[in-house]
mmCIF file of C-alpha atoms in Angstrom:
data_model
loop_
_atom_site.group_PDB
_atom_site.id
_atom_site.type_symbol
_atom_site.label_atom_id
_atom_site.label_comp_id
_atom_site.label_asym_id
_atom_site.label_seq_id
_atom_site.Cartn_x
_atom_site.Cartn_y
_atom_site.Cartn_z
ATOM 1 C CA MET A 199 -36.188 -19.238 -19.360
ATOM 2 C CA THR A 200 -35.396 -16.755 -22.096
ATOM 3 C CA GLU A 201 -33.462 -13.536 -21.590
ATOM 4 C CA ASN A 202 -36.683 -11.571 -22.016
ATOM 5 C CA GLU A 203 -38.426 -13.547 -19.278
ATOM 6 C CA GLU A 204 -35.547 -12.985 -16.866
ATOM 7 C CA GLN A 205 -35.149 -9.280 -17.524
ATOM 8 C CA VAL A 206 -38.720 -8.093 -18.041
ATOM 9 C CA ALA A 207 -41.057 -7.971 -15.049
ATOM 10 C CA GLY A 208 -44.813 -7.901 -15.446
ATOM 11 C CA LEU A 209 -46.421 -4.897 -13.746
ATOM 12 C CA LEU A 210 -50.174 -5.128 -13.246
ATOM 13 C CA LEU A 211 -52.029 -1.953 -12.268
ATOM 14 C CA ALA A 212 -54.997 -3.149 -10.203
ATOM 15 C CA ALA A 213 -55.701 -0.300 -7.791
ATOM 16 C CA GLY A 214 -58.851 1.198 -9.330
ATOM 17 C CA GLY A 215 -61.908 1.730 -7.179
ATOM 18 C CA GLY A 216 -64.471 1.366 -9.967
ATOM 19 C CA ARG A 217 -66.151 4.736 -9.398
ATOM 20 C CA ARG A 218 -68.443 4.215 -12.387
ATOM 21 C CA LEU A 219 -69.167 0.665 -11.209
ATOM 22 C CA GLY A 220 -70.730 1.772 -7.955
ATOM 23 C CA GLY A 221 -67.422 1.713 -6.099
ATOM 24 C CA ARG A 222 -66.640 -1.959 -6.720
ATOM 25 C CA PRO A 223 -62.854 -2.429 -6.895
ATOM 26 C CA LYS A 224 -61.954 -3.710 -10.348
ATOM 27 C CA ALA A 225 -59.461 -6.257 -9.003
ATOM 28 C CA LEU A 226 -62.307 -8.172 -7.329
ATOM 29 C CA LEU A 227 -64.788 -8.214 -10.225
ATOM 30 C CA SER A 228 -65.532 -11.832 -11.098
ATOM 31 C CA HIS A 229 -64.264 -13.218 -14.419
ATOM 32 C CA ARG A 230 -64.362 -16.907 -15.310
ATOM 33 C CA GLY A 231 -65.166 -17.798 -11.730
ATOM 34 C CA ARG A 232 -62.410 -15.905 -9.950
ATOM 35 C CA PRO A 233 -61.271 -12.352 -9.180
ATOM 36 C CA LEU A 234 -60.224 -10.369 -12.243
ATOM 37 C CA VAL A 235 -56.799 -9.695 -10.679
ATOM 38 C CA GLU A 236 -56.049 -13.450 -10.660
ATOM 39 C CA TYR A 237 -57.003 -13.731 -14.327
ATOM 40 C CA ALA A 238 -54.824 -10.731 -15.237
ATOM 41 C CA VAL A 239 -51.792 -12.157 -13.400
ATOM 42 C CA ASP A 240 -52.247 -15.472 -15.242
ATOM 43 C CA VAL A 241 -52.330 -13.590 -18.556
ATOM 44 C CA LEU A 242 -48.976 -11.954 -17.772
ATOM 45 C CA ARG A 243 -47.443 -15.260 -16.686
ATOM 46 C CA SER A 244 -48.822 -17.173 -19.674
ATOM 47 C CA GLY A 245 -47.454 -14.452 -21.946
ATOM 48 C CA GLY A 246 -43.939 -14.945 -20.571
ATOM 49 C CA CYS A 247 -43.563 -12.715 -17.478
ATOM 50 C CA THR A 248 -42.135 -14.939 -14.753
ATOM 51 C CA ARG A 249 -41.956 -12.098 -12.219
ATOM 52 C CA VAL A 250 -45.125 -10.117 -11.590
ATOM 53 C CA HIS A 251 -45.647 -7.071 -9.382
ATOM 54 C CA VAL A 252 -49.273 -6.104 -8.668
ATOM 55 C CA VAL A 253 -50.213 -2.590 -7.548
ATOM 56 C CA LEU A 254 -53.208 -2.580 -5.219
ATOM 57 C CA GLY A 255 -55.272 0.339 -3.950
ATOM 58 C CA ALA A 256 -59.040 0.203 -3.473
ATOM 59 C CA GLU A 257 -59.964 -2.480 -0.929
ATOM 60 C CA ALA A 258 -56.343 -3.680 -0.898
ATOM 61 C CA ALA A 259 -56.887 -5.770 2.237
ATOM 62 C CA ALA A 260 -59.889 -7.527 0.678
ATOM 63 C CA VAL A 261 -57.930 -8.221 -2.506
ATOM 64 C CA ARG A 262 -55.084 -9.754 -0.487
ATOM 65 C CA GLU A 263 -57.611 -11.871 1.399
ATOM 66 C CA ARG A 264 -59.718 -13.090 -1.537
ATOM 67 C CA ALA A 265 -57.330 -13.289 -4.471
ATOM 68 C CA VAL A 266 -54.838 -16.142 -4.814
ATOM 69 C CA LEU A 267 -51.646 -14.500 -6.088
ATOM 70 C CA PRO A 268 -48.735 -16.827 -5.257
ATOM 71 C CA GLY A 269 -45.280 -15.540 -6.100
ATOM 72 C CA CYS A 270 -46.483 -12.026 -6.867
ATOM 73 C CA VAL A 271 -45.003 -8.946 -5.234
ATOM 74 C CA LEU A 272 -47.990 -6.965 -3.940
ATOM 75 C CA VAL A 273 -47.445 -3.209 -3.855
ATOM 76 C CA ASP A 274 -49.780 -0.843 -2.018
ATOM 77 C CA ASN A 275 -50.529 2.517 -3.607
ATOM 78 C CA PRO A 276 -51.909 4.737 -0.826
ATOM 79 C CA GLU A 277 -52.584 7.420 -3.443
ATOM 80 C CA TRP A 278 -54.708 5.175 -5.665
ATOM 81 C CA GLU A 279 -57.595 7.668 -5.701
ATOM 82 C CA THR A 280 -55.444 10.196 -7.572
ATOM 83 C CA GLY A 281 -55.430 7.930 -10.647
ATOM 84 C CA MET A 282 -53.242 5.596 -12.654
ATOM 85 C CA GLY A 283 -50.160 7.822 -12.448
ATOM 86 C CA GLY A 284 -49.655 7.071 -8.761
ATOM 87 C CA SER A 285 -49.986 3.333 -9.370
ATOM 88 C CA LEU A 286 -47.458 3.454 -12.174
ATOM 89 C CA ARG A 287 -44.992 5.349 -9.955
ATOM 90 C CA ALA A 288 -45.488 2.894 -7.080
ATOM 91 C CA GLY A 289 -45.060 -0.083 -9.390
ATOM 92 C CA LEU A 290 -41.899 1.178 -11.039
ATOM 93 C CA ALA A 291 -40.453 2.085 -7.621
ATOM 94 C CA SER A 292 -41.093 -1.499 -6.472
ATOM 95 C CA LEU A 293 -38.961 -2.795 -9.350
ATOM 96 C CA ALA A 294 -35.910 -0.719 -8.403
ATOM 97 C CA GLY A 295 -33.107 -2.967 -7.228
ATOM 98 C CA THR A 296 -34.738 -6.186 -8.493
ATOM 99 C CA GLY A 297 -32.497 -6.521 -11.526
ATOM 100 C CA ALA A 298 -35.411 -6.004 -13.900
ATOM 101 C CA ARG A 299 -34.349 -4.132 -17.020
ATOM 102 C CA ALA A 300 -37.867 -3.475 -18.262
ATOM 103 C CA ALA A 301 -41.464 -3.491 -17.056
ATOM 104 C CA LEU A 302 -44.352 -4.816 -19.112
ATOM 105 C CA VAL A 303 -47.339 -2.833 -17.840
ATOM 106 C CA SER A 304 -50.901 -4.099 -18.124
ATOM 107 C CA LEU A 305 -54.232 -2.988 -16.666
ATOM 108 C CA VAL A 306 -56.511 -5.209 -14.592
ATOM 109 C CA ASP A 307 -59.656 -3.944 -16.355
ATOM 110 C CA GLN A 308 -58.727 -5.137 -19.860
ATOM 111 C CA PRO A 309 -59.591 -8.874 -19.880
ATOM 112 C CA GLY A 310 -59.832 -8.867 -23.676
ATOM 113 C CA ILE A 311 -56.045 -8.644 -23.823
ATOM 114 C CA GLY A 312 -54.624 -12.142 -23.448
ATOM 115 C CA PRO A 313 -51.275 -13.934 -23.381
ATOM 116 C CA GLU A 314 -50.713 -13.607 -27.141
ATOM 117 C CA ALA A 315 -50.558 -9.812 -26.951
ATOM 118 C CA VAL A 316 -48.315 -9.966 -23.866
ATOM 119 C CA ALA A 317 -45.939 -12.353 -25.643
ATOM 120 C CA ARG A 318 -45.739 -10.125 -28.722
ATOM 121 C CA VAL A 319 -44.919 -6.994 -26.733
ATOM 122 C CA LEU A 320 -42.452 -8.932 -24.562
ATOM 123 C CA ALA A 321 -40.663 -10.058 -27.727
ATOM 124 C CA ALA A 322 -40.017 -6.393 -28.594
ATOM 125 C CA TYR A 323 -37.670 -6.090 -25.596
ATOM 126 C CA GLU A 324 -34.047 -5.588 -26.600
ATOM 127 C CA SER A 325 -32.431 -3.626 -23.763
ATOM 128 C CA ALA A 326 -33.061 -1.164 -20.931
ATOM 129 C CA ALA A 327 -33.548 1.460 -23.639
ATOM 130 C CA SER A 328 -36.535 -0.381 -25.156
ATOM 131 C CA LEU A 329 -39.915 1.320 -25.459
ATOM 132 C CA ALA A 330 -42.719 -0.725 -27.008
ATOM 133 C CA SER A 331 -46.490 -0.783 -27.039
ATOM 134 C CA ALA A 332 -49.289 -2.969 -28.271
ATOM 135 C CA ALA A 333 -51.289 -1.353 -31.042
ATOM 136 C CA TYR A 334 -54.843 -2.009 -32.184
ATOM 137 C CA ASP A 335 -55.338 -1.138 -35.849
ATOM 138 C CA GLY A 336 -52.333 1.139 -35.479
ATOM 139 C CA VAL A 337 -53.583 2.899 -32.324
ATOM 140 C CA ARG A 338 -51.332 2.586 -29.272
ATOM 141 C CA GLY A 339 -52.765 0.681 -26.299
ATOM 142 C CA HIS A 340 -51.761 -1.834 -23.601
ATOM 143 C CA PRO A 341 -49.684 -3.660 -22.645
ATOM 144 C CA VAL A 342 -46.738 -1.273 -22.782
ATOM 145 C CA LEU A 343 -43.079 -2.154 -22.258
ATOM 146 C CA PHE A 344 -40.858 0.410 -20.530
ATOM 147 C CA GLY A 345 -37.115 -0.221 -20.462
ATOM 148 C CA ALA A 346 -35.499 0.800 -17.177
ATOM 149 C CA ASP A 347 -33.761 3.750 -18.851
ATOM 150 C CA HIS A 348 -37.208 5.359 -19.133
ATOM 151 C CA TRP A 349 -38.472 4.773 -15.586
ATOM 152 C CA ALA A 350 -37.184 8.018 -14.089
ATOM 153 C CA GLY A 351 -38.721 10.082 -16.888
ATOM 154 C CA ILE A 352 -42.042 8.273 -16.625
ATOM 155 C CA THR A 353 -42.089 8.646 -12.845
ATOM 156 C CA ALA A 354 -41.477 12.382 -13.180
ATOM 157 C CA THR A 355 -44.405 12.869 -15.566
ATOM 158 C CA ALA A 356 -46.961 10.254 -14.443
ATOM 159 C CA THR A 357 -49.762 12.224 -12.799
ATOM 160 C CA GLY A 358 -53.488 11.765 -12.369
ATOM 161 C CA ASP A 359 -55.172 9.335 -14.723
ATOM 162 C CA ARG A 360 -52.807 10.040 -17.573
ATOM 163 C CA GLY A 361 -50.238 7.454 -16.516
ATOM 164 C CA ALA A 362 -47.330 7.477 -18.960
ATOM 165 C CA ARG A 363 -49.262 9.228 -21.736
ATOM 166 C CA ALA A 364 -47.245 12.462 -21.624
ATOM 167 C CA TYR A 365 -43.932 10.594 -21.645
ATOM 168 C CA LEU A 366 -44.984 8.353 -24.511
ATOM 169 C CA LYS A 367 -46.213 11.328 -26.515
ATOM 170 C CA ALA A 368 -42.866 13.080 -26.021
ATOM 171 C CA HIS A 369 -40.988 9.936 -27.093
ATOM 172 C CA ALA A 370 -43.332 8.767 -29.860
ATOM 173 C CA ASP A 371 -40.478 8.322 -32.331
ATOM 174 C CA ALA A 372 -38.783 5.796 -30.035
ATOM 175 C CA ILE A 373 -41.817 3.529 -29.536
ATOM 176 C CA THR A 374 -41.958 0.176 -31.299
ATOM 177 C CA LEU A 375 -45.628 -0.437 -32.085
ATOM 178 C CA VAL A 376 -46.591 -4.112 -31.962
ATOM 179 C CA GLU A 377 -49.863 -4.818 -33.749
ATOM 180 C CA CYS A 378 -52.148 -6.986 -31.593
ATOM 181 C CA GLY A 379 -55.568 -6.248 -33.065
ATOM 182 C CA ASP A 380 -55.759 -9.753 -34.512
ATOM 183 C CA VAL A 381 -55.294 -11.490 -31.150
ATOM 184 C CA ALA A 382 -56.765 -9.130 -28.540
ATOM 185 C CA GLN A 383 -59.515 -6.610 -27.839
ATOM 186 C CA ALA A 384 -58.576 -3.469 -25.943
ATOM 187 C CA TYR A 385 -61.857 -2.636 -24.212
ATOM 188 C CA ASP A 386 -61.950 -1.414 -20.591
ATOM 189 C CA ILE A 387 -64.322 -2.497 -17.829
ATOM 190 C CA ASP A 388 -65.331 0.996 -16.705
ATOM 191 C CA THR A 389 -69.114 1.111 -16.522
ATOM 192 C CA GLU A 390 -72.034 -1.211 -15.716
ATOM 193 C CA GLY A 391 -72.542 -1.671 -19.458
ATOM 194 C CA ASP A 392 -69.000 -3.002 -19.820
ATOM 195 C CA LEU A 393 -69.716 -5.879 -17.421
ATOM 196 C CA ILE A 394 -71.121 -7.851 -20.355
ATOM 197 C CA HIS A 395 -67.503 -8.590 -21.277
ATOM 198 C CA LEU A 396 -66.964 -10.546 -18.064
ATOM 199 C CA GLU A 397 -67.764 -14.245 -17.976
#
């Protein structure tokens, strides 16, 4: 196990209710014959994250029942309806005291982002002060790596659906952009039309 794998925890945000998908929780959408949340956890693990925390929200009980997530820490976000910010806060809080020095954050509704992109962003980890992000043709996207030194600041500013956007904007000069456009596609599964991306 490398130092990066020991010190960086994968943090999967999987709480969304799929409002524009007729209220189907994104974690339970089917992809390659299993729930999308299982696929997303495998991507993090295959990319080098040995520890994975998964934030659940919409239909959390059904996700726990149907998805096979061995070894994952499952975190409930009772405020999931307020947006991604609450899930990010809940996830980072769950990492406190675990010894993790960074969190590699990915979103359950981006199945076009695979292990290669995770591994590249993970490799950008240097210390608890690290701040790195995948980029697609130079545009910042996911996954994002937050060193533990940044967690308090992110938690203080993560509101609504903006997640860490405000914090990252304020600290743009400190972000290491890791180009991933050649190995991943950063589309979201947000609407019925996006379901064509699922297999």
